[in-house]
Short mmCIF file of C-alpha atoms and ligand atoms in Angstrom, two decimals:
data_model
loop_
_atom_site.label_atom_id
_atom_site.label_comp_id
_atom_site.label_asym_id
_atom_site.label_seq_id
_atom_site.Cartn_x
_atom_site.Cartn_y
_atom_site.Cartn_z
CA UNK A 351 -15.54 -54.36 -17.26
CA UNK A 352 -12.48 -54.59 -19.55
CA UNK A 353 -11.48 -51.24 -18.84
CA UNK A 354 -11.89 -51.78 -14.75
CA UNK A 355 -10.02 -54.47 -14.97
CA UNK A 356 -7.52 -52.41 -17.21
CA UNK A 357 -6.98 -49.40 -15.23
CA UNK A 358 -7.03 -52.02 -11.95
CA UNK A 359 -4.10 -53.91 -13.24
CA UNK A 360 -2.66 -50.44 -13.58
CA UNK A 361 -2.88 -49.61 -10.46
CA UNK A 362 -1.21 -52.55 -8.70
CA UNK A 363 1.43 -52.38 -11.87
CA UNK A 364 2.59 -49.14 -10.50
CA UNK A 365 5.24 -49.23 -7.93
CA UNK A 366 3.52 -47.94 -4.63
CA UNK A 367 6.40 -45.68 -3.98
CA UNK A 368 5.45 -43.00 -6.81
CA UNK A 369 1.70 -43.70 -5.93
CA UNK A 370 1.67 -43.16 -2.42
CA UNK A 371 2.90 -39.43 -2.07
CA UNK A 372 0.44 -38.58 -5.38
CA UNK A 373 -2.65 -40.03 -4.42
CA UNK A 374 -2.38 -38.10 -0.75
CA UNK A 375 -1.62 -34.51 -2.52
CA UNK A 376 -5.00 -35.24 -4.27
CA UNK A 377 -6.86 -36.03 -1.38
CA UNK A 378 -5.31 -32.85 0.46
CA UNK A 379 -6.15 -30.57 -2.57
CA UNK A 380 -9.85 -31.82 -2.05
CA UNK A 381 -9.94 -32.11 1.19
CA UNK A 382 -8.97 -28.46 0.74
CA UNK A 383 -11.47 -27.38 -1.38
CA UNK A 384 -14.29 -28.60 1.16
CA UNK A 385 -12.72 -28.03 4.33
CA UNK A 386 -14.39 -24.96 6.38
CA UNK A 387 -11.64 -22.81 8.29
CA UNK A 388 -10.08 -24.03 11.02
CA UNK A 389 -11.64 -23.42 14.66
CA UNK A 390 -8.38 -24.19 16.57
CA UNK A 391 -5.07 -23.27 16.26
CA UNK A 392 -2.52 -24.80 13.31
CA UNK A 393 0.76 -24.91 12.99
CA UNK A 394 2.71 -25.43 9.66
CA UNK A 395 6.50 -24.55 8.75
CA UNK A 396 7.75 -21.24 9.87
CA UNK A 397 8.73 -19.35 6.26
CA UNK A 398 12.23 -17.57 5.80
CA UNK A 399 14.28 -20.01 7.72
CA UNK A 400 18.05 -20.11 6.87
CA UNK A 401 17.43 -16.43 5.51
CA UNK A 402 19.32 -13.80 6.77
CA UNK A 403 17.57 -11.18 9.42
CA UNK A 404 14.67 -12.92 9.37
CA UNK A 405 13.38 -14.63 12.49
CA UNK A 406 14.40 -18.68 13.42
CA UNK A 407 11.93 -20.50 15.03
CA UNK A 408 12.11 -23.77 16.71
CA UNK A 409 8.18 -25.04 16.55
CA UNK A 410 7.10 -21.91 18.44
CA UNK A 411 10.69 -21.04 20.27
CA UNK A 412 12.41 -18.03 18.76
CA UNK A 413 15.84 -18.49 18.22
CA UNK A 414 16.72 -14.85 18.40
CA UNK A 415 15.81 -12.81 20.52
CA UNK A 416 14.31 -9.98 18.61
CA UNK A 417 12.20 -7.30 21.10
CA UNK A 418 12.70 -6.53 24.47
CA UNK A 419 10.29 -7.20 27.07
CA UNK A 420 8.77 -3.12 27.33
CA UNK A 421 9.63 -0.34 24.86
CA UNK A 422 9.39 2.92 27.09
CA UNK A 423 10.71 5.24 24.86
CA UNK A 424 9.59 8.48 25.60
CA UNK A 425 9.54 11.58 23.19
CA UNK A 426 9.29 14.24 25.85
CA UNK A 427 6.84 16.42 25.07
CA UNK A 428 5.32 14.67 22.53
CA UNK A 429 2.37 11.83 22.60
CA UNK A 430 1.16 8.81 20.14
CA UNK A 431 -2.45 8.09 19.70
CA UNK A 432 -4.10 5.41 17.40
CA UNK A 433 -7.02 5.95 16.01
CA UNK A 434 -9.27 3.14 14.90
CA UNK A 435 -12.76 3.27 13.06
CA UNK A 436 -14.95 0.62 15.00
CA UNK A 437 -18.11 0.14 13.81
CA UNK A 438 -20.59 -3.51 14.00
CA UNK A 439 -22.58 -4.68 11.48
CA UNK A 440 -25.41 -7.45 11.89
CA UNK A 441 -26.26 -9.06 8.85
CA UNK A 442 -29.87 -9.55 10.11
CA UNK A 443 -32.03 -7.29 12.43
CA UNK A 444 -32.86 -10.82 14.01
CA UNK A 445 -28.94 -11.44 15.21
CA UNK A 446 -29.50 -10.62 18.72
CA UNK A 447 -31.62 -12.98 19.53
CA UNK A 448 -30.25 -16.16 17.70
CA UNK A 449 -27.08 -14.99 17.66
CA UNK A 450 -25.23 -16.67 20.67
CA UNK A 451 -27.11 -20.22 20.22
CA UNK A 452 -26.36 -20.51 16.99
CA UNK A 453 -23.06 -18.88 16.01
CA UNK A 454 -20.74 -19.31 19.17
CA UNK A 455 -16.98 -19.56 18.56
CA UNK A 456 -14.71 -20.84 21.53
CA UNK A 457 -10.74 -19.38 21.99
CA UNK A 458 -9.51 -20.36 24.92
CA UNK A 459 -11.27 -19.92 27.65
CA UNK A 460 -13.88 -18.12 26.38
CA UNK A 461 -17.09 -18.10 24.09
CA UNK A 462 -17.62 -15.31 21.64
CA UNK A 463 -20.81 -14.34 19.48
CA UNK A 464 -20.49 -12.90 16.23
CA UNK A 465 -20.69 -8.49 17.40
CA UNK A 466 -18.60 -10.31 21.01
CA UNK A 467 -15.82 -11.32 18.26
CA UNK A 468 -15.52 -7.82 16.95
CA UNK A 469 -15.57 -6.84 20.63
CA UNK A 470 -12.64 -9.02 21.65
CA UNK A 471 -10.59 -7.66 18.47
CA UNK A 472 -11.17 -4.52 19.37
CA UNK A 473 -9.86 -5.24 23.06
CA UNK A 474 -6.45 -6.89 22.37
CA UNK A 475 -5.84 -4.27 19.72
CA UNK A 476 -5.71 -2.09 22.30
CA UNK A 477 -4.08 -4.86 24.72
CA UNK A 478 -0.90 -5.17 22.47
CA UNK A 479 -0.96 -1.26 22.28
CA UNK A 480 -0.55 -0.93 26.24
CA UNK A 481 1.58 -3.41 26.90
CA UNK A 482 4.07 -2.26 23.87
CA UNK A 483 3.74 1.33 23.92
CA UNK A 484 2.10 1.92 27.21
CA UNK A 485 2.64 5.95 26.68
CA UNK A 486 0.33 6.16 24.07
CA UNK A 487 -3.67 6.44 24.07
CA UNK A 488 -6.13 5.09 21.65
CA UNK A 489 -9.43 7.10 19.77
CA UNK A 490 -11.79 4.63 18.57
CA UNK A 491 -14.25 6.71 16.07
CA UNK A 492 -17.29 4.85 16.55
CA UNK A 493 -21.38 5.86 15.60
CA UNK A 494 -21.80 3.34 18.45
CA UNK A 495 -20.63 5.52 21.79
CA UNK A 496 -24.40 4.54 24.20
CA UNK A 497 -23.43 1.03 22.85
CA UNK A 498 -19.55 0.82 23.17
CA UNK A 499 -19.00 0.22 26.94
CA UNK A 500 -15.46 0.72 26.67
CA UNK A 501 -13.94 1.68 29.99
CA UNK A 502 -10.29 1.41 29.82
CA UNK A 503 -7.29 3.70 30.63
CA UNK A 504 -5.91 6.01 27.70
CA UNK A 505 -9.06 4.68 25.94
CA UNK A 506 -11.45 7.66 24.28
CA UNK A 507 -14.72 7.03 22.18
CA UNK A 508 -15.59 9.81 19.98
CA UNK A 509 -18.69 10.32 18.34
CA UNK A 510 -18.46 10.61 14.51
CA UNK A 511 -21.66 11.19 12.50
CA UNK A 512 -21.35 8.80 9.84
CA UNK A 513 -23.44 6.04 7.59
CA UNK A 514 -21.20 3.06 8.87
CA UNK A 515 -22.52 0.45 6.65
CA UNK A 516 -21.18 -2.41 5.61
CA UNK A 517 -20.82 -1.45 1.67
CA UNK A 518 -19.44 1.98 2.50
CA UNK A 519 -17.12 1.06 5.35
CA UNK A 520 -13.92 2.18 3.43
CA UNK A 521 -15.15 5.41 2.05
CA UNK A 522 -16.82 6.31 5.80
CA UNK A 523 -13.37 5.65 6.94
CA UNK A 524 -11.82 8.46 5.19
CA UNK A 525 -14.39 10.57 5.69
CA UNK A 526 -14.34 9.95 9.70
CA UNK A 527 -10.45 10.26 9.10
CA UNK A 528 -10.79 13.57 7.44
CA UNK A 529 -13.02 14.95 10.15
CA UNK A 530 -11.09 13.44 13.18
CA UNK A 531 -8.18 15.58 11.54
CA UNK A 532 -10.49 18.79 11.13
CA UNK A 533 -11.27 18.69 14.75
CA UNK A 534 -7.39 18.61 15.64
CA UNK A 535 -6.78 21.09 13.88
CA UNK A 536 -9.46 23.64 15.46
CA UNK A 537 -8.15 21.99 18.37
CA UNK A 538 -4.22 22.53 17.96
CA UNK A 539 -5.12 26.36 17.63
CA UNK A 540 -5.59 26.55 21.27
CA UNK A 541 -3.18 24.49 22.50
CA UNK A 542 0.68 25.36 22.92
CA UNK A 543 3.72 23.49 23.41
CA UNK A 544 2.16 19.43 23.25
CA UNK A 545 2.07 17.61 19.95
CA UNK A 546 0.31 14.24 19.59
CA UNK A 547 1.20 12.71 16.52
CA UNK A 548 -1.96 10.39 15.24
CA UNK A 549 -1.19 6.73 13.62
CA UNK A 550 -5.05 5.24 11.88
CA UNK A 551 -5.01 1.93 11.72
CA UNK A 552 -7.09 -0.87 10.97
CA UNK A 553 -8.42 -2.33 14.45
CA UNK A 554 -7.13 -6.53 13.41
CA UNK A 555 -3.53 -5.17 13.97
CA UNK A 556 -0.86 -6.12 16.80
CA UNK A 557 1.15 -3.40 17.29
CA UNK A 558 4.74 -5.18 18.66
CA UNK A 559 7.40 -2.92 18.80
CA UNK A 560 7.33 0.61 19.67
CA UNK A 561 6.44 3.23 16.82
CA UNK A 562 6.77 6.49 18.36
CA UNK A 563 10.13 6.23 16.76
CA UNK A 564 9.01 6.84 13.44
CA UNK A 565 8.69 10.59 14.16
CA UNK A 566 11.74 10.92 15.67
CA UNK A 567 13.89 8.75 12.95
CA UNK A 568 12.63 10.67 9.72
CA UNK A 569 11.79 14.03 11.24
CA UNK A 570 10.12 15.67 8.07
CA UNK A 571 7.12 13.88 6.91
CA UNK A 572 3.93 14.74 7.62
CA UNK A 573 2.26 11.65 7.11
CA UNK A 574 3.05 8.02 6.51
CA UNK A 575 1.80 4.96 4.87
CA UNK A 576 3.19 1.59 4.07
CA UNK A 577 3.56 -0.08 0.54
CA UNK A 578 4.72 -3.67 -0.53
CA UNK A 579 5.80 -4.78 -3.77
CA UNK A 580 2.30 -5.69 -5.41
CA UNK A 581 1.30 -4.26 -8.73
CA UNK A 582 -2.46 -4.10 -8.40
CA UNK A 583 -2.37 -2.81 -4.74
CA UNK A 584 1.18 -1.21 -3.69
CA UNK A 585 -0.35 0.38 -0.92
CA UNK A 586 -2.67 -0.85 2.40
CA UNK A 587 -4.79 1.82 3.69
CA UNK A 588 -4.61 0.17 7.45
CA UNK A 589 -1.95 2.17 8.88
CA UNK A 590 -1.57 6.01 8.16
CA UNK A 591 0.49 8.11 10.45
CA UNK A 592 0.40 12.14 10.93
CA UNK A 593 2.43 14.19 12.66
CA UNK A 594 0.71 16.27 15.18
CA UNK A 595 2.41 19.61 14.07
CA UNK A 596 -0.47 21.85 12.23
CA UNK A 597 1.58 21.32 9.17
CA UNK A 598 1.27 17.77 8.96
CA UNK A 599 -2.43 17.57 10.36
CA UNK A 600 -3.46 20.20 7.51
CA UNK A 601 -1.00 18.45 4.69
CA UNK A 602 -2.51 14.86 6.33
CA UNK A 603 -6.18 16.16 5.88
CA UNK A 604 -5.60 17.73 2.48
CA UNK A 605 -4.04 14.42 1.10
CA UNK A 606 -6.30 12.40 2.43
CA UNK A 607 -9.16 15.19 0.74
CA UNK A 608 -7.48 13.97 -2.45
CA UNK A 609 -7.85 9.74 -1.74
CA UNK A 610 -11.59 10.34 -1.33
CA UNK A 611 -12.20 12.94 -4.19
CA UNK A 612 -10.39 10.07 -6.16
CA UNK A 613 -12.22 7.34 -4.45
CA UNK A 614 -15.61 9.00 -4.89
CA UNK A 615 -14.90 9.59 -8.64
CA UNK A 616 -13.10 6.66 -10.00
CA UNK A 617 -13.74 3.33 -7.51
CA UNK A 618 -17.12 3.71 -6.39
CA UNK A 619 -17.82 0.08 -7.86
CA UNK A 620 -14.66 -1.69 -6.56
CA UNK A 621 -15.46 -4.06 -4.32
CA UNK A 622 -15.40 -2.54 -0.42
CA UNK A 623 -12.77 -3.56 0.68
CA UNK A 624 -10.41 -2.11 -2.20
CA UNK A 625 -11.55 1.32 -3.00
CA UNK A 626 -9.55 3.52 -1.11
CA UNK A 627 -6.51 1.19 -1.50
CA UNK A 628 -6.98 1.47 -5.32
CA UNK A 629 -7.72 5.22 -4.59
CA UNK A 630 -4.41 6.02 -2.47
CA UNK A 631 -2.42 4.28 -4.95
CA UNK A 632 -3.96 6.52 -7.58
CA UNK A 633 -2.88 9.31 -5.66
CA UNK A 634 0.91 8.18 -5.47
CA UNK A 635 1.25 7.15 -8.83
CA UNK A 636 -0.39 10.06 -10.80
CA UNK A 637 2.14 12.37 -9.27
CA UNK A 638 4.62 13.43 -12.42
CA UNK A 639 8.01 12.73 -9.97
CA UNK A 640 6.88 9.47 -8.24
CA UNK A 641 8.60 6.64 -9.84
CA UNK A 642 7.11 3.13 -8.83
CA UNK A 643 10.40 1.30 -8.73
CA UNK A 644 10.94 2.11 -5.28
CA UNK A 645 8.09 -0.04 -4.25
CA UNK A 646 10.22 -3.14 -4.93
CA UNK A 647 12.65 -2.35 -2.65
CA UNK A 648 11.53 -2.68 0.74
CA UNK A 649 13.09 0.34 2.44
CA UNK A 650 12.36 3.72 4.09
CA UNK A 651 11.96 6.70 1.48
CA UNK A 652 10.60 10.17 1.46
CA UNK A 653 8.56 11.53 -1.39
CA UNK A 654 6.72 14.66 -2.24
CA UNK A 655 3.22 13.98 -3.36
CA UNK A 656 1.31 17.28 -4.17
CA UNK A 657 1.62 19.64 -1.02
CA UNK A 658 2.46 16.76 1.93
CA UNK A 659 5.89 15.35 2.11
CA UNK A 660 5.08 11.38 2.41
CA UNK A 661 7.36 8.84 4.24
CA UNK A 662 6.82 5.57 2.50
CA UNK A 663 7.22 2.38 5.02
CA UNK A 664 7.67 -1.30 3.99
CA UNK A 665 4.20 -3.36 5.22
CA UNK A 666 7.35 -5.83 5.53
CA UNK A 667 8.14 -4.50 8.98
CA UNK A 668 5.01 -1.68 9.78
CA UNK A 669 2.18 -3.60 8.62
CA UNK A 670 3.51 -7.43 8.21
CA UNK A 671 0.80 -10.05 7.39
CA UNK A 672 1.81 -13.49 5.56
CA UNK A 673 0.11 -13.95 2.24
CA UNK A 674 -2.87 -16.16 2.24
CA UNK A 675 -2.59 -19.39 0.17
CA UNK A 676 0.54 -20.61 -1.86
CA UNK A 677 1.87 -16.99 -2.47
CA UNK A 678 5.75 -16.98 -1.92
CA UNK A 679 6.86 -15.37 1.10
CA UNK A 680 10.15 -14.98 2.70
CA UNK A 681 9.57 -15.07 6.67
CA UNK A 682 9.35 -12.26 9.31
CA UNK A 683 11.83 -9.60 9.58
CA UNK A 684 13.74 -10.04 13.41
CA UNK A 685 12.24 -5.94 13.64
CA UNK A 686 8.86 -6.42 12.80
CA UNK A 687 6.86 -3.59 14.26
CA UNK A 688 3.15 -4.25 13.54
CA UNK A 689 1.60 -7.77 12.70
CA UNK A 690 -1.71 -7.28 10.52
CA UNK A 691 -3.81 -10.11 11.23
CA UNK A 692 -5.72 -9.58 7.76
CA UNK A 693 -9.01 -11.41 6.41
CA UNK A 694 -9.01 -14.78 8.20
CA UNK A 695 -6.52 -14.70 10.55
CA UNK A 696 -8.59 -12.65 13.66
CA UNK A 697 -8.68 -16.11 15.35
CA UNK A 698 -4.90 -16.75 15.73
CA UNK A 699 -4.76 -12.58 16.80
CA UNK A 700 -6.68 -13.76 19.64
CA UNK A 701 -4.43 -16.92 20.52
CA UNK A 702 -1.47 -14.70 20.06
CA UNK A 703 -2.50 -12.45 22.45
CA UNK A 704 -3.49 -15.49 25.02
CA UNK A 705 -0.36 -16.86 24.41
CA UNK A 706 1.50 -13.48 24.74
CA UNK A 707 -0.30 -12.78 27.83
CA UNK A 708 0.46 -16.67 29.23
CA UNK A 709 4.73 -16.32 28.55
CA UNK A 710 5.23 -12.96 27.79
CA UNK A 711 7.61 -13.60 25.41
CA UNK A 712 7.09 -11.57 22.55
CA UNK A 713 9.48 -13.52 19.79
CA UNK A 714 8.17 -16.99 21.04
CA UNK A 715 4.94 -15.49 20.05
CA UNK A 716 5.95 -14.14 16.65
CA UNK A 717 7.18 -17.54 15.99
CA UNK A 718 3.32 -18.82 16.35
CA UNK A 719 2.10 -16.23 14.21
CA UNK A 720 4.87 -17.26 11.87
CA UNK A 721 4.01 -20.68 11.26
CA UNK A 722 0.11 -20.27 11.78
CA UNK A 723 -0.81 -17.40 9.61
CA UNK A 724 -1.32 -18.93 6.15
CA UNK A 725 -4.07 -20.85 7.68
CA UNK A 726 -8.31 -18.84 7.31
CA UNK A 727 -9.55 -19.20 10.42
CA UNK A 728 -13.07 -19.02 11.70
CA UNK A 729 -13.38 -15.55 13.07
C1 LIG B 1473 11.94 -15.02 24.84
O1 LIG B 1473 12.39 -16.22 24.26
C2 LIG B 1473 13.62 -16.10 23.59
C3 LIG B 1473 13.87 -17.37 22.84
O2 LIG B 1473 13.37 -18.48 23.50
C4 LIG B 1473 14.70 -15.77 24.63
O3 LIG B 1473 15.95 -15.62 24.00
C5 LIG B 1473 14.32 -14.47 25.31
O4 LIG B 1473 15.24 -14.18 26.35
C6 LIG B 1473 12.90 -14.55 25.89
N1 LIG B 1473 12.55 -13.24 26.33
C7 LIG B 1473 11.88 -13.03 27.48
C8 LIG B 1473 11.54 -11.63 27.79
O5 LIG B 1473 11.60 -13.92 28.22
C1 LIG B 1474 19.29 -15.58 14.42
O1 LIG B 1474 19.55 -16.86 14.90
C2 LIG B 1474 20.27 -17.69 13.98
C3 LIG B 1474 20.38 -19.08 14.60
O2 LIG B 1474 21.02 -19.01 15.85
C4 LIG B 1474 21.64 -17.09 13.70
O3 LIG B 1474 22.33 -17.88 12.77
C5 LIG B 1474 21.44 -15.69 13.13
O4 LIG B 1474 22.70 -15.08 12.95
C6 LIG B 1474 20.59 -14.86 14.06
N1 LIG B 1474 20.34 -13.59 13.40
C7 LIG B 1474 20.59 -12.44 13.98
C8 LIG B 1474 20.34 -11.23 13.14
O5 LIG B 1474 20.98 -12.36 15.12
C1 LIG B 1475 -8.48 -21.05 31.36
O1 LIG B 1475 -9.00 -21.34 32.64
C2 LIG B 1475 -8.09 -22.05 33.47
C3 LIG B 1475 -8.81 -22.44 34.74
O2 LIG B 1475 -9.66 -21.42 35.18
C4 LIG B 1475 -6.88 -21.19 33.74
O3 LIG B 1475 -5.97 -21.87 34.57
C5 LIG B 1475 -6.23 -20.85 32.41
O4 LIG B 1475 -5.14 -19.98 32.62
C6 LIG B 1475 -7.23 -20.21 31.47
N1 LIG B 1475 -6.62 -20.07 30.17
C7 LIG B 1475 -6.72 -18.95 29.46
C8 LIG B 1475 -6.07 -18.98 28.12
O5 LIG B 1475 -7.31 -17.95 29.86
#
């Protein structure tokens, strides 16, 4: 009792103008801790404003204008096509059947079962990809082709014999990577004159601006990849791009030959997600000239790593995703070309794309992603 009575007196001793503001950031914090991701849409402050080239919002209005409404840049002879490993995993044989009663998640208009969710990704990946680069065709590499009824313009399914399980996503990847690239190359021997350049990439991306660019800006790389400045993981293995030439398929496939002999030998036990991240940077950094400085600044260079000459892009403006929880972060560049909707964050893809599809405005909806996409979503 004495000490009740103690702390109680000081309590209402303490001026309710310091106690106020603390006593809610506590509650928040655990409110935090329990809370289950959001199912609808949240909005917080948009990061980087007042910073130079990065993009002003007003709630969701842009400020600048940063794309225009179509890219249609064409290459001439030349073609884009993204390539995307799709493959569904149900934690249970039983998920069919309880599946939609139980586990039903609403965005906008519609309802969505756990495999429909990975469905609807899929579809405005390749959405954004039409609208933005509407030249280009997608190759989804897929052990599900009787299952995948995917019947879309510029849309292939291709077969690739593969164990697509859950634990061994990331190392099936490369391998279905590797033999995609084989089969160009057999392919390329018969062809004359037309070069398709290739850009793999994760499927939970929103391709924005046009890319095709990249091939034409820096003319001799044969493949790219994008790096941030992060110690323990400098590069992300969801965007790789190859030029079509038979140089930079065969460099591509060699290099990529090297990430999974790497992979296989050294991060076999790193969690899924990470091993050919951890693998690739292996790759980069073991080379004798590579010198890791240039991963904190975030700009466009060229480096030889063994045989293939490797364009290095910041994930700042080819593969931008906000870091989750109170990691500093400095905005959105105004010339963002690909918005990575990582972990998460595959709910607020969805409204972007909805809300894309309802204004067409593409910096309005950049400003949404913006200020929503510190917040783990449901799906
Ligand atoms: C998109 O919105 C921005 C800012 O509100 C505006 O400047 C721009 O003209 C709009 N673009 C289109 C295509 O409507
Ligand atoms: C973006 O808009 C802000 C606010 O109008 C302006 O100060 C800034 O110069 C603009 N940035 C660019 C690169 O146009
Ligand atoms: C939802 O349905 C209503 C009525 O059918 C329609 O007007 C609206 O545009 C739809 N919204 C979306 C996001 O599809």
């Amino acid at each position: 009792m004495r000490r009740c009575s103690g702390w109680r007196r000081f309590l209402f001793c303490l001026p309710l103008i310091f106690f106020l503001p603390h006593m809610f950031s506590v509650m928040e914090l655990h409110q935090k801790k329990n809370s289950k991701k959001s199912d609808h849409l949240v909005l917080g402050p948009a990061a980087g404003q007042g910073l130079p080239n990065r993009l002003q919002c007003e709630g969701i209005k842009a400020v600048n204008k940063t794309h225009s409404p179509t890219s249609h840049i064409s290459i001439g002879r030349e073609s884009i096509a993204f390539v995307t490993v799709f493959a569904i995993h149900n934690s249970s044989p039983n998920t069919h059947v309880d599946d939609r009663s139980s586990n039903l998640v609403t965005v906008g208009n519609a309802s969505y079962s756990k495999v429909e969710r990975s469905m609807a990704i899929l579809n405005v990946f390749i959405n954004f990809i039409q609208v933005r680069m509407p030249q280009s065709s997608i190759i989804i590499l897929t052990d599900l082709v009787s299952d995948l009824r995917m019947h879309r313009n510029r849309v292939a399914v291709l077969p690739i014999q593969n164990e697509y399980s859950r634990d061994k996503l990331m190392l099936q990847r490369i391998m279905s990577y590797i033999a995609f690239l084989e089969t160009r190359l057999e392919e390329l021997s018969h062809m004359e004159g037309h070069i398709s350049h290739y850009i793999f990439t994760d499927s939970d991306i929103a391709v924005v601006d046009d890319l095709g660019q990249i091939f034409q800006d820096y003319s001799s790389f044969h493949l790219a990849l994008t790096f941030r400045n992060n110690k323990a993981q400098p590069l992300n293995s969801g965007f790789i791009a190859v030029r079509g030439t038979s140089d930079g398929i065969l460099r591509a496939k060699l290099f990529l030959q090297k990430v999974l002999e790497v992979y296989s030998s050294k991060y076999m036990s790193a969690s899924r997600m990470l091993g050919d991240q951890l693998a690739l940077a292996w790759v980069i950094m073991s080379d004798p000239s590579f010198d890791r400085r240039k991963f904190t600044k975030a700009q466009v260079f060229l480096e030889k790593i063994g045989g293939a000459s490797v364009l290095f892009l910041p994930c700042a403006i080819y593969n931008w995703t906000p870091p989750e929880g109170a990691g500093q972060f400095h905005g959105m560049p105004l010339d963002v070309k690909v918005v990575h909707f990582k972990g998460s964050r595959k709910r607020l893809m969805l409204e972007s794309w909805n809300f894309f599809s309802s204004y067409g405005n593409i910096s309005d909806m950049l400003c949404l992603v913006l200020s929503s996409g510190r917040t783990k979503y449901d799906f």
